[in-house]
PDB file of C-alpha atoms and ligand atoms in Angstrom:
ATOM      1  CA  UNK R   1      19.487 -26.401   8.917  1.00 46.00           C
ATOM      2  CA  UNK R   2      17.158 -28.913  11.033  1.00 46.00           C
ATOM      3  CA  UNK R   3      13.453 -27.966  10.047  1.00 46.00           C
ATOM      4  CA  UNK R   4      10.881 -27.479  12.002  1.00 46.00           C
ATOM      5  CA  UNK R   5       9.915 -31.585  12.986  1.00 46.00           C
ATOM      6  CA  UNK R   6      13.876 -32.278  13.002  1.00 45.00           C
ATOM      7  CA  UNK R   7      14.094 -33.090   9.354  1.00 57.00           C
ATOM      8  CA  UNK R   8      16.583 -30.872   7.187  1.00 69.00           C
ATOM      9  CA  UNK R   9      15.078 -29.169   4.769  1.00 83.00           C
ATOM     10  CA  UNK R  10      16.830 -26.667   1.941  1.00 93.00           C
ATOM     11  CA  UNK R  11      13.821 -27.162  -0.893  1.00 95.00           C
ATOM     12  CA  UNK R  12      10.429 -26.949  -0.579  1.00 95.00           C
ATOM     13  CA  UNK R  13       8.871 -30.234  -1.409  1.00 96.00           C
ATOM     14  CA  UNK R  14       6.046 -30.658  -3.622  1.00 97.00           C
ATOM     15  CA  UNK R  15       2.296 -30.466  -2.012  1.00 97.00           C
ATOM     16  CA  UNK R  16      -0.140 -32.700  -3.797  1.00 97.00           C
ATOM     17  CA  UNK R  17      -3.545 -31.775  -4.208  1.00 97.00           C
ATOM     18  CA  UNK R  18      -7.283 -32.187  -5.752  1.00 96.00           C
ATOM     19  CA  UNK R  19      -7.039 -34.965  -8.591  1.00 94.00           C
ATOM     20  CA  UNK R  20      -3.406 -35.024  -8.700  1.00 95.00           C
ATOM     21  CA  UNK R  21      -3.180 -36.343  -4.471  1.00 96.00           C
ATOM     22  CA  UNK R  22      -5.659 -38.864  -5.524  1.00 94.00           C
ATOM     23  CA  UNK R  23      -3.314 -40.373  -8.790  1.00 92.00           C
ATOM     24  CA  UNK R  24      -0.702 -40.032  -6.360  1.00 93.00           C
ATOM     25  CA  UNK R  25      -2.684 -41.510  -3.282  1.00 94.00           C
ATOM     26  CA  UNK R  26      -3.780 -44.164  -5.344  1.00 91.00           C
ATOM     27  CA  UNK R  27      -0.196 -45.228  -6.714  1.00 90.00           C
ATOM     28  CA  UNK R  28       1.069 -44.986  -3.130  1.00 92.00           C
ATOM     29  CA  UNK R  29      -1.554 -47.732  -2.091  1.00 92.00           C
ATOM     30  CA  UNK R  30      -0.455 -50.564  -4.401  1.00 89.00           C
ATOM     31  CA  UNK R  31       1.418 -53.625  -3.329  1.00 89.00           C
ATOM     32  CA  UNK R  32       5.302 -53.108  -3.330  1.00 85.00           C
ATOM     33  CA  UNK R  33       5.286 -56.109  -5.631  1.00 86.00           C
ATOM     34  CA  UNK R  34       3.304 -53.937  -8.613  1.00 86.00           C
ATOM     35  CA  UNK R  35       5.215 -50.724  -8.339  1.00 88.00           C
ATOM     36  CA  UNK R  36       7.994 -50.325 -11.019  1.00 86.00           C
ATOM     37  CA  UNK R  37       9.842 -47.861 -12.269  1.00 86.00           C
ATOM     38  CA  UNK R  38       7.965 -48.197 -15.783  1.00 84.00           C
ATOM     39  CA  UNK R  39       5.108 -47.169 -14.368  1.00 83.00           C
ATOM     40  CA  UNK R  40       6.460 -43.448 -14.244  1.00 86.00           C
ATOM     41  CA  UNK R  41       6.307 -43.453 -18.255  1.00 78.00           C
ATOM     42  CA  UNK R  42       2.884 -45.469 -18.015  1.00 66.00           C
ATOM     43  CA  UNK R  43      -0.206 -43.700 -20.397  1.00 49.00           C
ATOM     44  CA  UNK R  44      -3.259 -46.279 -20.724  1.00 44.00           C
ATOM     45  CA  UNK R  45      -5.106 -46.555 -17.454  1.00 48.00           C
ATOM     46  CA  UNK R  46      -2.747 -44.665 -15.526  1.00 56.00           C
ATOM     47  CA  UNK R  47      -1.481 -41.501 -17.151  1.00 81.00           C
ATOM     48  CA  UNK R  48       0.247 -39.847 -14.724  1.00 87.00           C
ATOM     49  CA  UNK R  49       1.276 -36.603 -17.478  1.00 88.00           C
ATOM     50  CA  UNK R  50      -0.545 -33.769 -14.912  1.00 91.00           C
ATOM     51  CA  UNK R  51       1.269 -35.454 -11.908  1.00 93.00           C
ATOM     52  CA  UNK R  52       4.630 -35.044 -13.574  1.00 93.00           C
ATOM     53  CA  UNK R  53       3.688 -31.766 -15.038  1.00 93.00           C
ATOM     54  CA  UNK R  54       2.726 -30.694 -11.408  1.00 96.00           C
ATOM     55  CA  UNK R  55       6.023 -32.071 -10.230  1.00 96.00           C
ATOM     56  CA  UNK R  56       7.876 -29.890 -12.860  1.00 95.00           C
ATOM     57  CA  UNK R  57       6.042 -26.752 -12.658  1.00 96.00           C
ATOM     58  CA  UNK R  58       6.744 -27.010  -8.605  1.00 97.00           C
ATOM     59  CA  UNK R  59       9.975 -27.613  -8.552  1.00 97.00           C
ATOM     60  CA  UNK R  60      11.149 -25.060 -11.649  1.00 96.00           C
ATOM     61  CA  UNK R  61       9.924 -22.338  -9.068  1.00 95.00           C
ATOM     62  CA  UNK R  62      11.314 -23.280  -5.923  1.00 96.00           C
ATOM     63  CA  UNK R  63      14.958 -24.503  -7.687  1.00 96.00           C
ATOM     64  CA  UNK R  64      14.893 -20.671  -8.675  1.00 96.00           C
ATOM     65  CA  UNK R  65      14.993 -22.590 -12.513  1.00 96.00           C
ATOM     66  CA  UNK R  66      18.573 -23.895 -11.375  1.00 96.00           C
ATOM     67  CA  UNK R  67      19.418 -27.594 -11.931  1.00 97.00           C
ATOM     68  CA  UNK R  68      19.491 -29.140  -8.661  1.00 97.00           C
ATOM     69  CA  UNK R  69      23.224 -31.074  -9.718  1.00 97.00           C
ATOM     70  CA  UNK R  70      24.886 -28.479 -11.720  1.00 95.00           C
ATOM     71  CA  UNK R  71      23.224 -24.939 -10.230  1.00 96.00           C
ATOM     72  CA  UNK R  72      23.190 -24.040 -13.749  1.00 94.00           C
ATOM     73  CA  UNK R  73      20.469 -21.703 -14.426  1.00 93.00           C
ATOM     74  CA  UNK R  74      18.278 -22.348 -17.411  1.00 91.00           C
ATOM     75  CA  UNK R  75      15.543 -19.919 -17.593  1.00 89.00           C
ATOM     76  CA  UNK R  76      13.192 -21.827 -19.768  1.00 88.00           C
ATOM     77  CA  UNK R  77       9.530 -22.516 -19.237  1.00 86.00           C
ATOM     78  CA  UNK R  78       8.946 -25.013 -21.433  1.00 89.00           C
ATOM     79  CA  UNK R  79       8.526 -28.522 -19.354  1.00 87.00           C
ATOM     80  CA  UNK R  80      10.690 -30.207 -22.010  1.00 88.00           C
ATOM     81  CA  UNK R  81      13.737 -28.315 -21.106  1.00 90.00           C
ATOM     82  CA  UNK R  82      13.808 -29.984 -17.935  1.00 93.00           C
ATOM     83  CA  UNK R  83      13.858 -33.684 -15.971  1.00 94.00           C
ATOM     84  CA  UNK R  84      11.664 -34.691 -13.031  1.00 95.00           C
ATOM     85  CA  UNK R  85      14.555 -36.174 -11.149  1.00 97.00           C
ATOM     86  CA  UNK R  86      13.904 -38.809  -8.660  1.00 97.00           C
ATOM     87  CA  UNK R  87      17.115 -38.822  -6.417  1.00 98.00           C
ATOM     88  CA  UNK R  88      17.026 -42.031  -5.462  1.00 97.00           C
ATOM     89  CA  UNK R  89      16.300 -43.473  -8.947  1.00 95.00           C
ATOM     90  CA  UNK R  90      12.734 -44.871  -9.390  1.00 93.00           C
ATOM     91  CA  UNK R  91      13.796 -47.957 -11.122  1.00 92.00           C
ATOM     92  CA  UNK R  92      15.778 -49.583  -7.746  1.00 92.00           C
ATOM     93  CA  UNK R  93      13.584 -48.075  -5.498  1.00 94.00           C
ATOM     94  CA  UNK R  94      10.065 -47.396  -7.163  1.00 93.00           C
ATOM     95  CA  UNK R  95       8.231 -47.057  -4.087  1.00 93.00           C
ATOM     96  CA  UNK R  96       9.585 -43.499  -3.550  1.00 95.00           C
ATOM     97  CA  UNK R  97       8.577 -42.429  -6.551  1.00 95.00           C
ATOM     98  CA  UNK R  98       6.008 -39.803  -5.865  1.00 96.00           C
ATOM     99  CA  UNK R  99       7.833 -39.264  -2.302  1.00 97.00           C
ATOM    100  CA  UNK R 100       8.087 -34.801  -2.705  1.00 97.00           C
ATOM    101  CA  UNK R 101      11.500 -35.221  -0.650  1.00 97.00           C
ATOM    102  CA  UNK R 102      13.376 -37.546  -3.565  1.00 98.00           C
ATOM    103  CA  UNK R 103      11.805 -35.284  -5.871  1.00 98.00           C
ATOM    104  CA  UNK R 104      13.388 -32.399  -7.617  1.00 98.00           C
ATOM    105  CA  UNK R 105      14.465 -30.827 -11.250  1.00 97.00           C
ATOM    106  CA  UNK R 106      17.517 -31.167 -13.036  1.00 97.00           C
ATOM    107  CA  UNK R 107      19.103 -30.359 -16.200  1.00 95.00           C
ATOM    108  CA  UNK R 108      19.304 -32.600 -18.668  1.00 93.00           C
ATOM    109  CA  UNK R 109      22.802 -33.720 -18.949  1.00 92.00           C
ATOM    110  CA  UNK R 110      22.544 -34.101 -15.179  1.00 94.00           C
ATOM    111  CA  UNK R 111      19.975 -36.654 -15.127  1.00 94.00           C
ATOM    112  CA  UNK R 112      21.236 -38.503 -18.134  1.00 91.00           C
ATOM    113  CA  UNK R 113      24.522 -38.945 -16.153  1.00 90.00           C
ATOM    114  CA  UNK R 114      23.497 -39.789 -12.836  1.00 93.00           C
ATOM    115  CA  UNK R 115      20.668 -42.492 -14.459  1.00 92.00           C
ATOM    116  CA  UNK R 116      20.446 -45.225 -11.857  1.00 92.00           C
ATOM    117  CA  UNK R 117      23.878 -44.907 -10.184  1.00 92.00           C
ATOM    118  CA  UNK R 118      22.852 -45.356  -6.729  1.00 93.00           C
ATOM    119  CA  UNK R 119      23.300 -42.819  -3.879  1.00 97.00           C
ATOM    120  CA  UNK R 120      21.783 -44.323  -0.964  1.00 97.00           C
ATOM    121  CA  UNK R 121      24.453 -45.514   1.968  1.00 96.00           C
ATOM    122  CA  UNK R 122      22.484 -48.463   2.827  1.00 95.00           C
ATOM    123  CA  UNK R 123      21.366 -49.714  -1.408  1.00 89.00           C
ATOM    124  CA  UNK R 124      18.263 -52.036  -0.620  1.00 87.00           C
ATOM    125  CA  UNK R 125      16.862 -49.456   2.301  1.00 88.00           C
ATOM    126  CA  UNK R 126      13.451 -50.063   1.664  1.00 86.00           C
ATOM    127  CA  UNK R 127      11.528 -47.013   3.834  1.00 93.00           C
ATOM    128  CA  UNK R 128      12.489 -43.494   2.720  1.00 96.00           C
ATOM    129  CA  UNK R 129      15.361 -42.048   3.882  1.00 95.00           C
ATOM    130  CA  UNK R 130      15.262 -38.528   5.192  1.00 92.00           C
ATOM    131  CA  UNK R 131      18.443 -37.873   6.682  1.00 93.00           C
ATOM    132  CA  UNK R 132      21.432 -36.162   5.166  1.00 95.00           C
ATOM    133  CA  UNK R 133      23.563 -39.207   6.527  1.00 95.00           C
ATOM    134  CA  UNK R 134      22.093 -41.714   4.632  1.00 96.00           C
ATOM    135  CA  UNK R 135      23.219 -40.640   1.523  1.00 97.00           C
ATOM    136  CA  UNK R 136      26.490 -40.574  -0.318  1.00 97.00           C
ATOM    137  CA  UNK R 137      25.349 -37.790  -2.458  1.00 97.00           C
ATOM    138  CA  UNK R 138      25.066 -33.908  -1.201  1.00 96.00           C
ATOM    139  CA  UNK R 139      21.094 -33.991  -1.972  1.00 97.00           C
ATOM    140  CA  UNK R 140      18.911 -31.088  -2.917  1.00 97.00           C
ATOM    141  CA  UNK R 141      16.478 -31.546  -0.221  1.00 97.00           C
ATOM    142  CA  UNK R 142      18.640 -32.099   2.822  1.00 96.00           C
ATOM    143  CA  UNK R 143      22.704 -30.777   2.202  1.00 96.00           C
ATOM    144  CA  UNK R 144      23.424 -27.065   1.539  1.00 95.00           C
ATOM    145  CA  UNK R 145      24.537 -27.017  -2.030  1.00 96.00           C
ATOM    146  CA  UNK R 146      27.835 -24.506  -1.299  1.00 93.00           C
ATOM    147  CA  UNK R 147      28.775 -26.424   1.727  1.00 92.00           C
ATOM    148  CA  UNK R 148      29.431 -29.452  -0.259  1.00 94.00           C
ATOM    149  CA  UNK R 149      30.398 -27.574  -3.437  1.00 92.00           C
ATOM    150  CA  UNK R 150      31.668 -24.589  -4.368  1.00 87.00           C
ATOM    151  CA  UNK R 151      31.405 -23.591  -7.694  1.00 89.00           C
ATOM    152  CA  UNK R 152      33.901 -21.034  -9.816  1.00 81.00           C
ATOM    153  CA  UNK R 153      31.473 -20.432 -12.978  1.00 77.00           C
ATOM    154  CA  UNK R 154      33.756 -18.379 -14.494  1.00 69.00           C
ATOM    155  CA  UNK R 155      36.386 -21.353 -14.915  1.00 68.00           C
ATOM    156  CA  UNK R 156      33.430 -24.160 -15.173  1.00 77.00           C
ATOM    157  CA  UNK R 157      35.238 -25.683 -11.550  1.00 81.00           C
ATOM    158  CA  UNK R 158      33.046 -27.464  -9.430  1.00 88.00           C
ATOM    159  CA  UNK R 159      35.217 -27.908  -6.155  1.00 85.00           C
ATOM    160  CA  UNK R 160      34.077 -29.874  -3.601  1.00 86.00           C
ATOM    161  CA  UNK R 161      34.105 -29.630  -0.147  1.00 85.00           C
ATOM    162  CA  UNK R 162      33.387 -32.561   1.531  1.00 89.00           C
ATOM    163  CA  UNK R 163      32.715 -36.432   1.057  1.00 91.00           C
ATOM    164  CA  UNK R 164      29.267 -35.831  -0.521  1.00 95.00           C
ATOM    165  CA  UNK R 165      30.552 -32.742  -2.583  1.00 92.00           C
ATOM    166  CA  UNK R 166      33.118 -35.262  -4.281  1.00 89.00           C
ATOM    167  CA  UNK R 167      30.412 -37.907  -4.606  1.00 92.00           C
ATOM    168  CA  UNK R 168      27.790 -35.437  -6.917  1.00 94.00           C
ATOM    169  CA  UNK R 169      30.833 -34.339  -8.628  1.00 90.00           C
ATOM    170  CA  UNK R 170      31.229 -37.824  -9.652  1.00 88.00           C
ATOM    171  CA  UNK R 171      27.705 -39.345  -9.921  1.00 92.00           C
ATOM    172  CA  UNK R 172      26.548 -36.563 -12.154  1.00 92.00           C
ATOM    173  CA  UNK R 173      29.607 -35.605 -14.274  1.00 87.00           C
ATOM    174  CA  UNK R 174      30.083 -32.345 -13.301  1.00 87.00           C
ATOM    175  CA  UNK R 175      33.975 -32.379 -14.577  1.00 79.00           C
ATOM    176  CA  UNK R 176      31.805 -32.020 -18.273  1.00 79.00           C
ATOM    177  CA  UNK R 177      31.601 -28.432 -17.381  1.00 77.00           C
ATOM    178  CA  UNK R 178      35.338 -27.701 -17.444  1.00 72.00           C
ATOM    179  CA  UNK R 179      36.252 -29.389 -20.750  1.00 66.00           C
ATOM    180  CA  UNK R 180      34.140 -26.642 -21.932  1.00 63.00           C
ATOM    181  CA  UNK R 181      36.164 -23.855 -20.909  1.00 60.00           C
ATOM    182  CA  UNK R 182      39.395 -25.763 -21.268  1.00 59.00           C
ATOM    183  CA  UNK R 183      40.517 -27.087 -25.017  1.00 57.00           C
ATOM    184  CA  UNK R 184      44.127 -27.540 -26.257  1.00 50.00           C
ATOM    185  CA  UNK R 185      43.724 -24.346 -27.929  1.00 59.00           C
ATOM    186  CA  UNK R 186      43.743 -21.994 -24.746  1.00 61.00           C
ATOM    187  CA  UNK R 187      44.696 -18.737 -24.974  1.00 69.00           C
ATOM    188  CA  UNK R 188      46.426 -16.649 -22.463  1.00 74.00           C
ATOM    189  CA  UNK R 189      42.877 -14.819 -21.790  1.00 78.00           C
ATOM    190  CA  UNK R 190      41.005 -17.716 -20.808  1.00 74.00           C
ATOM    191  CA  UNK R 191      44.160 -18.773 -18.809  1.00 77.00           C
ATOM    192  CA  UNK R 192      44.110 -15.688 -17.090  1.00 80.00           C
ATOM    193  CA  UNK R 193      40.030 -15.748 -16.200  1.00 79.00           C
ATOM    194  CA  UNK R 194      41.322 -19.027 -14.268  1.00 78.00           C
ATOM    195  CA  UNK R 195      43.937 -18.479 -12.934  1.00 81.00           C
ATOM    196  CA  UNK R 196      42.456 -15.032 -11.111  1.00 83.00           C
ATOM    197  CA  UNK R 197      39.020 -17.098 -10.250  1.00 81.00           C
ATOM    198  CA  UNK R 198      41.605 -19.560  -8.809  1.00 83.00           C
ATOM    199  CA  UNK R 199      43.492 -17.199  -6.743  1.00 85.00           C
ATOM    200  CA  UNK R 200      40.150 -15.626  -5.423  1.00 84.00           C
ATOM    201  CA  UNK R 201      38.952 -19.204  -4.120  1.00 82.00           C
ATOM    202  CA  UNK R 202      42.639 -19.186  -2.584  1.00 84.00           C
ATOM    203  CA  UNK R 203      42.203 -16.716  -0.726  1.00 86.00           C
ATOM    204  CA  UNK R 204      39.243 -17.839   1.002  1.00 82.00           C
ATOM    205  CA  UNK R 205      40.056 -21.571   0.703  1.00 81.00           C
ATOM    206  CA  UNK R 206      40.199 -23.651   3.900  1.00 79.00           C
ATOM    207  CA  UNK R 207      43.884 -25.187   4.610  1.00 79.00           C
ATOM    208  CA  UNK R 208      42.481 -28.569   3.549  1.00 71.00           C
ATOM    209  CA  UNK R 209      41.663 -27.167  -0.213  1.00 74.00           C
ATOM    210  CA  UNK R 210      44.500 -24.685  -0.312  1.00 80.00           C
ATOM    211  CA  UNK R 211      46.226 -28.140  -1.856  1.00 78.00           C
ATOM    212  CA  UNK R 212      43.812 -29.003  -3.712  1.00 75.00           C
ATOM    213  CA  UNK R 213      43.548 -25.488  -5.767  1.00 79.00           C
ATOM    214  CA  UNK R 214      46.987 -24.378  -5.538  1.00 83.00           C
ATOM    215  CA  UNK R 215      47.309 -27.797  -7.385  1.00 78.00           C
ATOM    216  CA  UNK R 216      45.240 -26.941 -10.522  1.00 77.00           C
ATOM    217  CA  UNK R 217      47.058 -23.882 -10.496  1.00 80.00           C
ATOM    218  CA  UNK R 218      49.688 -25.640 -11.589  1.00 80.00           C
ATOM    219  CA  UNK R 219      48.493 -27.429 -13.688  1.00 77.00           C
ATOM    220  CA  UNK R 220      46.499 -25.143 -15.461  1.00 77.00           C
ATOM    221  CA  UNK R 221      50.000 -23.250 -16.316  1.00 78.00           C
ATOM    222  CA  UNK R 222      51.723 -25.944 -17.492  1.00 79.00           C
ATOM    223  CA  UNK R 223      50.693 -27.053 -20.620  1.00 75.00           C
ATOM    224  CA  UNK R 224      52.402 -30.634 -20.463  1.00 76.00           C
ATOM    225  CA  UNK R 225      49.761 -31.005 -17.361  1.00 76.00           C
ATOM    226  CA  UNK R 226      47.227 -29.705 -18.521  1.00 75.00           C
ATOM    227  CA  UNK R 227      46.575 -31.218 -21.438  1.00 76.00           C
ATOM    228  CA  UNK R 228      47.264 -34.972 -19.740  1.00 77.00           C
ATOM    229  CA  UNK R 229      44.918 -33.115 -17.260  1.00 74.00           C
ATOM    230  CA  UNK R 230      42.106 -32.457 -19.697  1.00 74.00           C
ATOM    231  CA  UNK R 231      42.786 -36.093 -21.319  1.00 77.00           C
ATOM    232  CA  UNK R 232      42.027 -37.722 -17.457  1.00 75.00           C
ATOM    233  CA  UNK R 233      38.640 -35.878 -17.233  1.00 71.00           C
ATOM    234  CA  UNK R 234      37.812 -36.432 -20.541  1.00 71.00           C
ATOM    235  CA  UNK R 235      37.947 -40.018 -20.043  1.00 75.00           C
ATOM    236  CA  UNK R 236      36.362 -39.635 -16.537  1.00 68.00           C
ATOM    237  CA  UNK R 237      33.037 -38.069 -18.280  1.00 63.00           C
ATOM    238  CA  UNK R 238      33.163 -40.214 -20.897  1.00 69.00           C
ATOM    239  CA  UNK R 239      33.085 -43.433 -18.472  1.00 67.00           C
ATOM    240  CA  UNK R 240      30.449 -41.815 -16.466  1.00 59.00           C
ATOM    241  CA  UNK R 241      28.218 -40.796 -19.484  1.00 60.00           C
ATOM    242  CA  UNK R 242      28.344 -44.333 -20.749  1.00 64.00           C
ATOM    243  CA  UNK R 243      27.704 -46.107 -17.306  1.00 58.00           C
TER     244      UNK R 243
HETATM  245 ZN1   ZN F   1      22.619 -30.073 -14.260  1.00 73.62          ZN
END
């Protein structure tokens, strides 16, 4: 949905003000050549601990308390529940890190994930991108979540729908959510809760993912493929919580 100066906008960025605009304003001023990504964990002469609990407190309210990766709701007040997530990651690009529109909240197995994996088209972009086409990633301020992604919580499926769907599902190992309803030790109940959220999304399903989910179908019933199945995205979330 284009905003109202053109821009796309799906979360409310972050407005800074009073002492915390000046920390801010006064970060933003450095030289390029001083700004690192350290700097966001920096105490003695520049504790930034209000900025990021600003940041937090904003963003836990307008994310409905829903990780910005995963959608999964975690209703918890407490700051330490949740990240201050830069999108583009503060470490490769440290200038943006105070920029509201590559700010956001996510859940902590998100963030740990996605770390510095980048998810900007163009990698050593050095002004801030605010167009959904510059990124690989489906991104909280500028994609529609569910047009990328559509997620069957009842199965722990994240199914994407386009390029950038494919790419989150990737970048923040969102497969993790499956092996949690699926182990070897299945029983037909769970099978069933599956299979019927399955068929629902089948229903519904564009031809291009009618494939794609009449595929797990399959597998899901046979237990030969399933459990090579389960082994594949084990290994998959494994890789990506260890790059
Ligand atoms: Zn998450």
């Amino acid at each position: 949905m284009p905003g109202p100066k053109g821009t796309y906008s799906f979360l409310t960025p972050v407005e800074y003000k009073g002492v915390i605009k000046a920390k801010v304003d006064a970060f933003n001023k450095q030289p390029k050549e001083l700004m690192t990504g350290s700097l966001w964990g920096a105490t003695a002469g520049g504790d930034m601990e209000d900025v990021k609990k600003f940041i937090k407190d904003h963003y836990k309210v307008a994310q409905d308390y829903k990780c910005s990766y995963c959608q999964q709701r975690i209703e918890v007040n407490h700051n330490g529940a949740w990240d201050a997530e830069h999108i583009i990651p503060k470490d490769s690009h440290p200038q943006f890190m105070f920029e509201p529109r590559n700010l956001c909240i996510s859940c902590k197995d998100c963030n740990l994930i996605k770390l510095n994996k980048p998810v900007l088209k163009n990698k050593t972009r050095s002004t801030f991108a605010d167009s959904p086409d510059d990124y690989l990633i489906c991104h909280p301020h500028f994609h529609e979540y569910s047009q990328h992604i559509n997620i069957i919580q009842e199965a722990g499926f994240y199914l994407p729908r386009t390029p950038e769907g494919v790419m989150l599902v990737e970048v923040c190992g969102l497969l993790r959510f499956v092996l949690k309803y699926a182990d070897c030790e299945w029983d037909s109940e769970q099978l069933a809760i599956q299979i019927h959220s399955l068929g629902g999304e089948l229903i519904s399903a564009a031809p291009s993912a009618r494939f794609a989910i009449m595929a797990m179908m399959r597998t899901l019933l046979d237990e030969g493929l399933r459990k090579a199945a389960l082994l594949a995205i084990s290994a998959r979330v494994d890789k990506f919580a260890a790059a």
